[in-house]
Short mmCIF file of C-alpha atoms in Angstrom, two decimals:
data_model
loop_
_atom_site.label_atom_id
_atom_site.label_comp_id
_atom_site.label_asym_id
_atom_site.label_seq_id
_atom_site.Cartn_x
_atom_site.Cartn_y
_atom_site.Cartn_z
CA MET A 23 81.13 151.44 -110.37
CA LYS A 24 77.80 153.12 -110.62
CA LYS A 25 75.76 153.94 -107.50
CA ALA A 26 73.06 151.61 -108.69
CA ASP A 27 75.47 148.71 -108.51
CA ILE A 28 76.62 149.52 -105.03
CA VAL A 29 73.16 149.71 -103.51
CA PRO A 30 72.06 146.19 -104.46
CA ASN A 31 75.31 144.94 -102.94
CA ILE A 32 74.61 146.69 -99.68
CA VAL A 33 70.98 145.57 -99.66
CA LYS A 34 72.12 142.01 -100.31
CA GLN A 35 74.55 142.20 -97.42
CA TYR A 36 71.82 143.60 -95.18
CA SER A 37 69.33 140.94 -96.11
CA ASN A 38 71.94 138.25 -95.43
CA HIS A 39 72.58 139.84 -92.06
CA ALA A 40 68.89 140.02 -91.34
CA LYS A 41 68.51 136.40 -92.26
CA GLU A 42 71.26 135.45 -89.83
CA MET A 43 69.62 137.46 -87.10
CA ASP A 44 66.36 135.73 -87.83
CA GLU A 45 67.92 132.39 -87.34
CA THR A 46 69.41 133.20 -83.98
CA VAL A 47 66.20 134.93 -82.88
CA ALA A 48 64.18 132.01 -84.07
CA GLU A 49 66.39 129.66 -82.09
CA PHE A 50 66.05 131.87 -79.02
CA PHE A 51 62.28 131.89 -79.40
CA LYS A 52 62.17 128.15 -79.84
CA ARG A 53 64.16 127.50 -76.73
CA THR A 54 62.20 130.05 -74.67
CA ILE A 55 58.84 128.65 -75.68
CA LEU A 56 60.01 125.07 -75.10
CA LYS A 57 60.78 126.04 -71.50
CA ILE A 58 57.14 126.97 -70.81
CA PRO A 59 55.08 124.18 -69.36
CA MET A 60 51.94 123.42 -71.35
CA THR A 61 49.65 124.28 -68.50
CA GLU A 62 50.90 127.83 -68.41
CA MET A 63 51.35 128.35 -72.12
CA MET A 64 48.21 130.32 -72.75
CA THR A 65 48.59 132.49 -69.62
CA ILE A 66 52.15 133.41 -70.47
CA LEU A 67 51.50 134.11 -74.12
CA LYS A 68 48.60 136.31 -73.15
CA ALA A 69 50.72 138.14 -70.58
CA TRP A 70 53.43 138.61 -73.19
CA ASP A 71 50.84 140.43 -75.27
CA PHE A 72 52.72 140.14 -78.56
CA LEU A 73 50.47 137.79 -80.47
CA SER A 74 46.92 139.04 -80.93
CA GLU A 75 43.85 137.23 -79.71
CA LYS A 76 43.06 136.25 -83.27
CA GLN A 77 46.47 134.78 -83.90
CA LEU A 78 46.31 132.81 -80.65
CA GLN A 79 42.90 131.52 -81.58
CA ASN A 80 44.28 130.17 -84.80
CA VAL A 81 46.90 128.11 -83.10
CA ASN A 82 46.16 124.57 -82.17
CA PHE A 83 47.12 124.24 -78.54
CA ARG A 84 46.21 120.58 -78.43
CA GLN A 85 48.97 119.31 -80.64
CA ARG A 86 52.29 118.01 -79.44
CA LYS A 87 54.59 120.52 -77.88
CA GLU A 88 57.23 120.38 -80.58
CA SER A 89 54.73 121.15 -83.28
CA LEU A 90 53.10 123.83 -81.22
CA VAL A 91 56.45 125.45 -80.69
CA GLN A 92 57.16 125.39 -84.42
CA ASP A 93 53.83 127.07 -85.18
CA LEU A 94 54.42 129.74 -82.62
CA VAL A 95 57.96 130.43 -83.80
CA LEU A 96 56.70 130.85 -87.34
CA LEU A 97 54.14 133.34 -86.14
CA CYS A 98 56.68 135.27 -84.16
CA GLU A 99 59.71 135.47 -86.36
CA LYS A 100 58.08 137.52 -89.06
CA ARG A 101 57.67 140.57 -86.88
CA ALA A 102 59.44 139.83 -83.68
CA SER A 103 62.81 141.24 -82.75
CA VAL A 104 65.23 139.89 -80.25
CA HIS A 105 63.81 142.40 -77.74
CA ASP A 106 60.44 140.79 -77.94
CA ALA A 107 62.08 137.46 -77.34
CA ALA A 108 63.76 138.89 -74.28
CA LEU A 109 60.42 140.17 -73.02
CA LEU A 110 58.97 136.70 -73.42
CA ASP A 111 61.87 135.35 -71.45
CA ILE A 112 61.13 137.80 -68.63
CA VAL A 113 57.43 136.86 -68.60
CA CYS A 114 58.46 133.20 -68.31
CA GLU A 115 60.67 133.95 -65.32
CA ASP A 116 57.94 135.88 -63.57
CA ILE A 117 56.02 132.70 -62.74
CA ASP A 118 53.94 134.39 -60.18
CA LEU A 119 51.54 136.01 -62.56
CA PHE A 120 49.20 137.39 -60.02
CA ASP A 121 45.88 138.83 -61.11
CA MET A 122 44.35 140.84 -58.33
CA GLU A 123 40.86 140.87 -59.74
CA GLN A 124 40.94 137.17 -60.27
CA PHE A 125 42.04 136.65 -56.66
CA LYS A 126 39.23 138.80 -55.32
CA SER A 127 36.50 137.14 -57.31
CA SER A 128 37.81 133.68 -56.59
CA PHE A 129 38.07 134.39 -52.86
CA LYS A 130 34.55 135.80 -52.72
CA LYS A 131 33.11 132.87 -54.68
CA ILE A 132 34.68 130.29 -52.39
CA LEU A 133 33.27 131.87 -49.28
CA GLN A 134 29.84 132.49 -50.78
CA ARG A 135 29.58 128.92 -52.06
CA ALA A 136 30.30 127.57 -48.59
CA LEU A 137 28.23 130.04 -46.54
CA LYS A 138 25.05 131.60 -47.71
CA ASN A 139 25.30 134.77 -45.69
CA VAL A 140 28.70 136.28 -45.86
CA MET A 141 29.73 139.76 -46.92
CA VAL A 142 33.17 140.36 -48.40
CA SER A 143 34.65 143.78 -49.10
CA PHE A 144 37.98 144.64 -50.64
CA ARG A 145 40.27 147.61 -50.55
CA ASP A 146 43.51 147.84 -52.47
CA ALA A 147 46.39 149.21 -50.49
CA GLU A 148 50.03 150.05 -51.15
CA GLU A 149 52.73 147.53 -51.88
CA ASN A 150 50.49 145.07 -53.70
CA ALA A 151 48.39 144.56 -50.60
CA VAL A 152 44.70 144.01 -50.46
CA TRP A 153 42.60 144.53 -47.33
CA ILE A 154 39.70 142.14 -47.05
CA ARG A 155 36.81 142.57 -44.65
CA ILE A 156 34.59 139.62 -43.99
CA ALA A 157 31.33 139.79 -42.06
CA TRP A 158 30.11 136.32 -41.18
CA GLY A 159 26.48 135.24 -41.04
CA THR A 160 24.77 131.88 -40.75
CA GLN A 161 22.26 130.10 -42.91
CA TYR A 162 19.41 131.93 -41.30
CA ARG A 163 21.03 135.16 -40.14
CA LYS A 164 22.40 138.12 -41.99
CA PRO A 165 26.08 138.87 -41.69
CA ASN A 166 27.04 140.37 -38.34
CA GLN A 167 28.65 143.67 -39.17
CA TYR A 168 29.96 144.22 -35.68
CA LYS A 169 32.30 141.25 -35.57
CA PRO A 170 34.15 141.28 -38.86
CA VAL A 171 37.45 139.64 -39.64
CA TYR A 172 40.13 141.62 -41.42
CA VAL A 173 42.72 140.00 -43.65
CA VAL A 174 45.64 141.74 -45.33
CA TYR A 175 47.18 139.78 -48.18
CA TYR A 176 50.45 140.79 -49.78
CA SER A 177 50.21 139.37 -53.25
CA GLN A 178 53.93 139.34 -53.95
CA THR A 179 54.62 137.33 -50.83
CA PRO A 180 53.20 134.11 -49.47
CA TYR A 181 51.98 135.89 -46.35
CA ALA A 182 48.57 137.03 -45.13
CA PHE A 183 47.73 138.66 -41.85
CA THR A 184 44.38 138.16 -40.13
CA SER A 185 42.67 139.69 -37.16
CA SER A 186 41.31 137.36 -34.58
CA CYS A 187 38.23 135.54 -35.78
CA PRO A 188 35.37 135.48 -33.24
CA LEU A 189 33.80 132.47 -34.90
CA ARG A 190 36.54 129.84 -34.73
CA SER A 191 34.64 127.40 -36.95
CA ASN A 192 35.13 129.73 -39.91
CA ILE A 193 38.89 129.82 -39.66
CA PRO A 194 39.54 126.68 -41.76
CA LEU A 195 37.23 127.99 -44.45
CA LEU A 196 39.02 131.34 -44.48
CA GLY A 197 42.33 129.54 -44.84
CA GLN A 198 41.05 127.43 -47.66
CA ALA A 199 39.67 130.47 -49.53
CA LEU A 200 42.96 132.27 -49.23
CA THR A 201 44.94 129.26 -50.37
CA VAL A 202 42.87 128.46 -53.42
CA ALA A 203 42.30 132.04 -54.54
CA SER A 204 46.02 132.77 -54.40
CA ASN A 205 47.06 129.60 -56.22
CA HIS A 206 48.92 128.00 -53.34
CA HIS A 207 48.86 124.43 -52.15
CA LYS A 208 48.41 124.85 -48.47
CA ILE A 209 48.28 127.38 -45.73
CA VAL A 210 50.21 127.28 -42.47
CA LYS A 211 49.35 129.20 -39.37
CA MET A 212 52.37 130.99 -37.93
CA ASP A 213 52.79 131.17 -34.20
CA LEU A 214 53.18 134.91 -34.32
CA ARG A 215 50.65 137.31 -32.87
CA SER A 216 50.72 140.99 -32.09
CA ARG A 217 48.43 144.00 -32.13
CA TYR A 218 50.75 145.91 -34.41
CA LEU A 219 50.54 144.99 -38.07
CA ASP A 220 53.69 147.01 -38.89
CA SER A 221 55.69 144.98 -36.40
CA LEU A 222 54.38 141.73 -37.75
CA LYS A 223 55.30 142.84 -41.23
CA ALA A 224 58.74 143.88 -40.07
CA ILE A 225 59.37 140.49 -38.57
CA VAL A 226 57.90 138.40 -41.38
CA PHE A 227 59.51 140.34 -44.18
CA LYS A 228 62.76 140.58 -42.26
CA GLN A 229 62.78 144.37 -42.38
CA TYR A 230 63.48 145.05 -38.73
CA ASN A 231 67.26 144.86 -38.84
CA GLN A 232 67.94 147.97 -40.89
CA THR A 233 71.51 148.78 -40.02
CA PHE A 234 73.66 150.84 -42.31
CA GLU A 235 76.54 149.16 -44.02
CA THR A 236 79.03 151.86 -43.11
CA TYR A 237 78.31 151.44 -39.44
CA ASN A 238 81.47 151.39 -37.41
CA SER A 239 80.70 149.25 -34.43
CA THR A 240 83.48 150.59 -32.21
CA THR A 241 82.65 154.28 -32.22
CA PRO A 242 79.21 154.18 -30.59
CA LEU A 243 80.57 152.29 -27.64
CA GLN A 244 83.10 154.98 -27.04
CA GLU A 245 80.37 157.59 -27.27
CA LYS A 246 78.31 155.69 -24.75
CA SER A 247 81.07 155.47 -22.18
CA LEU A 248 81.78 159.14 -22.64
CA GLU A 249 78.16 159.84 -21.82
CA LEU A 250 78.55 157.94 -18.57
CA ASP A 251 81.57 160.01 -17.63
CA ILE A 252 79.87 163.29 -18.20
CA HIS A 253 76.93 162.52 -15.95
CA MET A 254 78.95 160.86 -13.28
CA ASP A 255 80.31 162.63 -10.34
CA SER A 256 84.00 161.92 -10.05
CA ARG A 257 83.27 160.67 -6.57
CA ILE A 258 81.29 157.75 -7.89
CA ILE A 259 83.41 154.97 -9.24
CA HIS A 260 82.14 151.91 -11.08
CA GLU A 261 84.25 148.90 -10.26
CA ASN A 262 82.88 146.69 -12.96
CA ARG A 263 83.36 148.85 -15.98
CA ILE A 264 84.74 145.97 -18.04
CA GLU A 265 81.77 143.77 -17.25
CA LYS A 266 79.37 146.56 -18.07
CA GLU A 267 81.00 147.04 -21.41
CA ARG A 268 80.83 143.33 -22.08
CA VAL A 269 77.13 143.29 -21.31
CA GLN A 270 76.55 146.29 -23.62
CA ARG A 271 78.46 144.57 -26.38
CA VAL A 272 76.61 141.28 -26.05
CA THR A 273 73.29 143.06 -25.95
CA GLN A 274 74.13 144.99 -29.02
CA GLU A 275 75.25 141.86 -30.83
CA THR A 276 72.03 140.11 -29.97
CA PHE A 277 69.52 142.90 -30.46
CA GLY A 278 71.28 145.31 -32.77
CA ASP A 279 70.90 149.04 -32.56
CA TYR A 280 67.64 149.29 -34.43
CA SER A 281 64.33 149.67 -32.69
CA GLN A 282 62.70 146.33 -32.07
CA PRO A 283 59.34 145.36 -33.61
CA ARG A 284 56.53 145.63 -31.14
CA LEU A 285 55.08 142.52 -29.54
CA GLU A 286 53.06 142.24 -26.36
CA PHE A 287 53.44 138.59 -25.45
CA ALA A 288 55.72 135.65 -25.58
CA GLN A 289 54.19 132.40 -24.46
CA TYR A 290 55.95 129.11 -23.79
CA LYS A 291 54.00 125.93 -23.36
CA LEU A 292 56.22 123.40 -21.68
CA GLU A 293 55.63 119.68 -21.71
CA THR A 294 58.81 118.48 -20.21
CA LYS A 295 59.84 116.19 -17.48
CA PHE A 296 60.78 117.86 -14.25
CA LYS A 297 64.53 117.99 -13.70
CA SER A 298 65.89 118.17 -10.24
CA ASP A 299 69.28 118.07 -8.58
CA PHE A 300 67.90 116.26 -5.54
CA ASN A 301 67.81 112.50 -5.53
CA GLY A 302 64.48 110.97 -4.77
CA ASP A 303 62.58 114.08 -5.75
CA ILE A 304 58.95 113.08 -6.15
CA LEU A 305 58.34 115.40 -9.07
CA ALA A 306 61.34 114.10 -10.96
CA GLU A 307 60.04 110.57 -10.68
CA ARG A 308 56.84 111.29 -12.58
CA LYS A 309 56.69 109.49 -15.86
CA GLU A 310 54.39 111.92 -17.55
CA PRO A 311 55.72 115.29 -18.50
CA LEU A 312 54.67 118.29 -16.48
CA ARG A 313 52.55 120.81 -18.26
CA CYS A 314 53.38 124.43 -17.62
CA LEU A 315 52.60 127.71 -19.34
CA ILE A 316 54.88 130.68 -19.02
CA LYS A 317 53.77 133.98 -20.42
CA PHE A 318 55.85 137.15 -20.73
CA SER A 319 53.85 140.29 -21.27
CA SER A 320 54.90 143.84 -21.75
CA PRO A 321 53.76 146.92 -23.67
CA HIS A 322 56.91 146.42 -25.78
CA LEU A 323 58.28 142.98 -25.07
CA LEU A 324 61.41 143.00 -27.24
CA GLU A 325 62.64 146.34 -25.94
CA ALA A 326 62.07 145.12 -22.43
CA LEU A 327 64.10 141.98 -23.07
CA LYS A 328 66.81 144.08 -24.57
CA SER A 329 67.05 146.18 -21.42
CA LEU A 330 67.20 143.22 -18.97
CA ALA A 331 70.93 142.65 -19.01
CA PRO A 332 72.03 146.31 -19.01
CA ALA A 333 69.69 146.91 -16.08
CA GLY A 334 71.34 144.07 -14.14
CA ILE A 335 68.16 142.05 -13.86
CA ALA A 336 69.49 139.16 -15.97
CA ASP A 337 72.79 137.82 -17.14
CA ALA A 338 74.02 138.43 -20.65
CA PRO A 339 73.62 136.65 -23.01
CA LEU A 340 69.93 135.98 -22.56
CA SER A 341 68.44 132.62 -23.19
CA PRO A 342 68.10 131.88 -26.92
CA LEU A 343 64.45 131.04 -26.32
CA LEU A 344 63.90 134.74 -25.75
CA THR A 345 66.25 136.17 -28.33
CA CYS A 346 65.13 133.99 -31.23
CA ILE A 347 61.69 135.58 -31.40
CA PRO A 348 62.16 137.98 -34.31
CA ASN A 349 64.51 135.62 -36.14
CA LYS A 350 62.17 132.70 -36.02
CA GLY A 351 59.06 134.81 -36.45
CA MET A 352 57.37 133.11 -33.46
CA ASN A 353 56.16 134.27 -30.15
CA TYR A 354 54.17 131.20 -29.16
CA PHE A 355 56.35 128.22 -28.44
CA LYS A 356 55.72 124.61 -27.57
CA ILE A 357 58.61 122.98 -25.85
CA LYS A 358 58.77 119.25 -25.46
CA ASP A 359 61.52 116.88 -24.35
CA LYS A 360 63.24 115.31 -27.31
CA MET B 29 91.58 135.41 -4.29
CA SER B 30 91.51 138.70 -2.58
CA VAL B 31 89.19 139.37 0.32
CA LEU B 32 88.07 142.72 1.56
CA ARG B 33 89.43 143.66 4.93
CA PRO B 34 88.43 146.67 6.94
CA LEU B 35 91.74 147.67 8.37
CA ASP B 36 94.33 146.73 5.76
CA LYS B 37 94.79 150.29 4.60
CA GLN B 38 95.37 153.68 6.12
CA PRO B 39 92.33 155.85 6.35
CA GLY B 40 92.20 158.87 4.13
CA LEU B 41 92.07 162.35 5.62
CA ASN B 42 88.54 163.65 5.89
CA THR B 43 87.25 160.99 3.53
CA ALA B 44 85.00 158.00 3.82
CA THR B 45 84.28 155.27 1.31
CA ILE B 46 81.15 153.23 0.89
CA LEU B 47 80.94 150.21 -1.27
CA LEU B 48 77.52 149.45 -2.76
CA VAL B 49 77.12 145.93 -3.95
CA GLY B 50 74.13 145.00 -6.05
CA THR B 51 73.08 143.91 -9.53
CA GLU B 52 70.96 146.85 -10.51
CA ASP B 53 73.45 149.42 -11.55
CA ALA B 54 71.10 152.26 -12.37
CA LEU B 55 69.52 152.24 -8.91
CA LEU B 56 72.85 152.06 -7.17
CA GLN B 57 73.94 155.05 -9.16
CA GLN B 58 70.84 156.93 -8.10
CA LEU B 59 71.40 156.05 -4.49
CA ALA B 60 74.97 157.21 -4.68
CA ASP B 61 73.82 160.44 -6.27
CA ALA B 62 71.31 160.95 -3.48
CA MET B 63 74.03 160.39 -0.90
CA LEU B 64 76.29 162.91 -2.48
CA LYS B 65 73.57 165.49 -2.36
CA GLU B 66 73.43 165.25 1.41
CA ASP B 67 75.14 168.12 3.11
CA CYS B 68 77.99 166.98 5.14
CA ALA B 69 81.16 168.31 6.53
CA SER B 70 83.45 165.50 5.45
CA GLU B 71 84.31 165.06 1.86
CA LEU B 72 82.79 161.81 0.77
CA LYS B 73 84.23 159.49 -1.73
CA ILE B 74 81.79 156.92 -3.04
CA PHE B 75 82.48 153.71 -4.81
CA SER B 76 79.74 152.06 -6.77
CA PHE B 77 80.10 148.35 -7.17
CA PHE B 78 77.68 146.27 -9.09
CA SER B 79 77.32 142.55 -9.64
CA HIS B 80 79.87 139.78 -9.81
CA LEU B 81 81.88 140.80 -6.83
CA ALA B 82 82.77 137.18 -6.59
CA ARG B 83 83.99 136.97 -10.14
CA SER B 84 85.51 140.32 -10.65
CA LEU B 85 88.19 140.55 -8.07
CA PRO B 86 89.15 143.96 -6.86
CA LEU B 87 91.13 145.50 -9.64
CA PRO B 88 94.83 144.66 -9.54
CA SER B 89 95.84 148.21 -8.83
CA ASP B 90 94.74 148.10 -5.19
CA VAL B 91 96.76 151.21 -4.62
CA ASN B 92 94.09 153.34 -6.13
CA ARG B 93 91.31 152.14 -3.95
CA PRO B 94 91.14 153.66 -0.50
CA ARG B 95 90.03 151.90 2.63
CA ILE B 96 86.39 150.88 2.51
CA ASP B 97 84.46 152.02 5.56
CA LEU B 98 81.05 150.60 4.92
CA ILE B 99 79.61 147.94 2.62
CA MET B 100 75.97 147.97 1.74
CA PHE B 101 74.55 144.89 0.04
CA VAL B 102 71.52 145.79 -1.99
CA VAL B 103 68.94 143.06 -2.63
CA ASN B 104 65.94 143.52 -4.87
CA LEU B 105 63.13 141.37 -3.45
CA HIS B 106 61.70 141.06 -6.95
CA SER B 107 64.76 139.28 -8.23
CA LYS B 108 66.22 136.02 -7.04
CA TYR B 109 69.23 136.79 -9.14
CA SER B 110 70.14 139.77 -6.99
CA LEU B 111 69.94 137.75 -3.80
CA GLN B 112 72.10 135.06 -5.29
CA ASN B 113 74.64 137.67 -6.30
CA VAL B 114 74.78 139.12 -2.81
CA GLU B 115 75.14 135.71 -1.22
CA GLU B 116 78.08 134.94 -3.44
CA SER B 117 79.68 138.30 -2.81
CA LEU B 118 79.47 137.85 0.96
CA ARG B 119 82.03 135.12 0.82
CA HIS B 120 84.69 137.62 -0.23
CA VAL B 121 84.31 139.82 2.74
CA ASP B 122 86.47 139.27 5.77
CA ALA B 123 84.67 138.37 9.02
CA THR B 124 85.93 141.48 10.82
CA PHE B 125 83.94 143.64 8.48
CA PHE B 126 80.78 142.43 10.12
CA LEU B 127 81.46 144.35 13.26
CA GLY B 128 79.21 147.20 12.22
CA LYS B 129 80.68 147.95 8.82
CA VAL B 130 78.23 145.95 6.76
CA GLY B 131 74.58 146.58 6.10
CA PHE B 132 71.82 145.15 3.96
CA LEU B 133 69.30 147.12 1.96
CA ALA B 134 66.24 145.38 0.66
CA MET B 135 64.13 147.08 -1.99
CA GLY B 136 60.82 146.33 -3.56
CA ALA B 137 59.06 145.19 -0.35
CA GLY B 138 56.21 147.56 -1.12
CA GLN B 139 54.96 145.51 -4.07
CA GLU B 140 54.11 142.18 -2.48
CA SER B 141 52.80 140.71 -5.75
CA HIS B 142 56.14 141.19 -7.46
CA CYS B 143 58.23 139.75 -4.68
CA SER B 144 59.88 136.49 -5.43
CA ILE B 145 61.95 136.53 -2.25
CA HIS B 146 60.19 136.54 1.06
CA ARG B 147 61.04 139.35 3.47
CA ASN B 148 61.97 136.71 6.08
CA THR B 149 64.74 135.49 3.79
CA VAL B 150 66.59 138.76 3.89
CA THR B 151 65.82 139.21 7.56
CA LYS B 152 67.40 135.84 8.28
CA LEU B 153 70.36 136.74 6.12
CA ALA B 154 70.91 139.97 7.97
CA ASN B 155 70.59 138.17 11.29
CA THR B 156 73.07 135.54 10.26
CA TYR B 157 75.60 138.21 9.53
CA ARG B 158 74.64 140.27 12.57
CA SER B 159 74.14 143.29 10.44
CA PRO B 160 71.44 145.88 10.18
CA LEU B 161 68.79 145.57 7.52
CA PHE B 162 66.98 148.52 5.92
CA PHE B 163 63.94 148.32 3.70
CA CYS B 164 63.57 150.96 1.05
CA ASP B 165 61.96 151.48 -2.31
CA LEU B 166 64.92 152.94 -4.13
CA GLU B 167 62.82 153.92 -7.08
CA ARG B 168 60.93 156.52 -5.15
CA GLU B 169 62.89 159.65 -4.77
CA GLY B 170 61.59 160.61 -1.34
CA PHE B 171 62.40 157.23 0.21
CA ARG B 172 65.74 157.20 -1.54
CA ALA B 173 66.66 160.52 -0.02
CA THR B 174 65.73 159.29 3.45
CA VAL B 175 67.83 156.17 3.13
CA ALA B 176 70.68 158.22 1.68
CA GLN B 177 70.60 160.38 4.81
CA ARG B 178 70.80 157.38 7.10
CA LEU B 179 73.56 155.83 5.07
CA VAL B 180 75.62 159.03 5.13
CA ARG B 181 75.23 159.20 8.88
CA MET B 182 76.22 155.55 9.20
CA LEU B 183 79.19 156.06 6.93
CA GLN B 184 80.46 158.96 9.01
CA ILE B 185 80.33 156.85 12.11
CA CYS B 186 81.99 153.87 10.46
CA ALA B 187 84.75 156.07 9.11
CA GLY B 188 85.32 157.43 12.59
CA HIS B 189 84.25 161.02 11.90
CA VAL B 190 81.80 161.13 14.77
CA PRO B 191 83.63 161.43 18.09
CA GLY B 192 82.54 159.05 20.76
CA VAL B 193 80.62 156.66 18.53
CA SER B 194 82.19 153.72 16.76
CA ALA B 195 80.73 151.30 14.21
CA LEU B 196 80.38 148.64 16.85
CA ASN B 197 78.53 151.04 19.13
CA LEU B 198 76.12 151.86 16.42
CA LEU B 199 75.60 148.19 15.67
CA SER B 200 74.64 147.33 19.23
CA LEU B 201 72.34 150.34 19.34
CA LEU B 202 70.59 149.25 16.19
CA ARG B 203 70.37 145.68 17.28
CA SER B 204 68.81 146.26 20.61
CA SER B 205 66.00 148.38 19.20
CA GLU B 206 65.15 146.49 15.94
CA ASN B 207 66.70 143.07 15.64
CA PRO B 208 67.33 141.32 18.92
CA ALA B 209 70.23 138.88 18.64
CA PRO B 210 69.04 135.25 18.53
CA GLU B 211 70.51 134.46 21.93
CA ASP B 212 68.45 137.24 23.46
CA LEU B 213 65.20 135.69 22.40
#
């Protein structure tokens, strides 16, 4: 056989192969594009960045979805490879297509439309965070620069942190601006307050319990009791060694070995009926619940709670109302009778 | 359930044993350290007991524990929990111990605003059990050292190391000067 004969054969095989690939790729494209809801079609195609502006302009986005999909597939399959299809798939999965600039302008617009005199400043920070400073004014007064509100919004999460707002009437507006600008439906105020942003972040993003996987829980306890022996005079004997070890173990199980996030308060608002062991107790006969506010304060509340049982001030395990604080992400509680 | 008795064991030679009962372990440890620092001719053996005396019976191996010469119940006026613990522990002490071999130590009286137990409560408790009551802020080193000195002296007497003075003698001495017995009033 001459070389010339072989080549066409090979080319023919290749082109058949390419055709097969095209069919599977086309199918993949079709299915991927079908998955995209019509409302997000334009945004996703733009984010995918494969079809040019011109090409997109030429497509009729108002037709029925099946026809639209066919048009798009035709456009794609001429140049697109299976890798481009995979990229489109990734873009579809990443539903949260967040545009920082759009968020900022939207946020500013909402506030400025509602209040004439308001000054909004932005600063981009690490980890997809944006710091927002808002100086509030009124209809007749310029923004007060000495009482601003700071908001930190983490765009990849549904959380924003705000400093306390001196003008309480502006809080709903602030919430609304955040909600709308970030494409969410509603905003919920968490009952979690602290002066330390890092601690709030640690609690909310569940980053406070960083323990290593290879941690052997038995060895540290042995080390601890060795420490006790070294410092102790042999003439001092602890009778309740077993109980002490139990308390240490329970404390470690509850609080872990990591350093606790820093909170200053825990507040419990009780609206409960008075419970008493005595019969005929006047307070217990009241029909309305008693209102009572209990506040725990400390420079470092969680560390203080952690040290209560080992110091002998409280029994271990502590009340779950105290130990649930980082887990639930709350330090302001309302307790009512069920 | 085992009860502590003062004379159920032989005394050790040149030793004395004090039992400190209280919930706040770290402070008891410090008090014990302070007592050990005191110069004294007898060799002192000190037991430190904390919390749950009622629940944690004396360890089964009684053989290891020598005779207890003096029990000090430590109450923190800031904590109702510590008073409750002491009250429960008192039930496990034989009545004969209260002939001079028991004392009460109340701490935290200096900070009135933090006190959840009134001073009179501990005073009444001490009077009920006919035992001396000391007030001391165990957290301050100077006060701790002073109380440690008194306790060491008391321990020596209770263990019989001071000729001519017994625990009961000491008790009546203390009572007549500080806490008159109810029938004397």
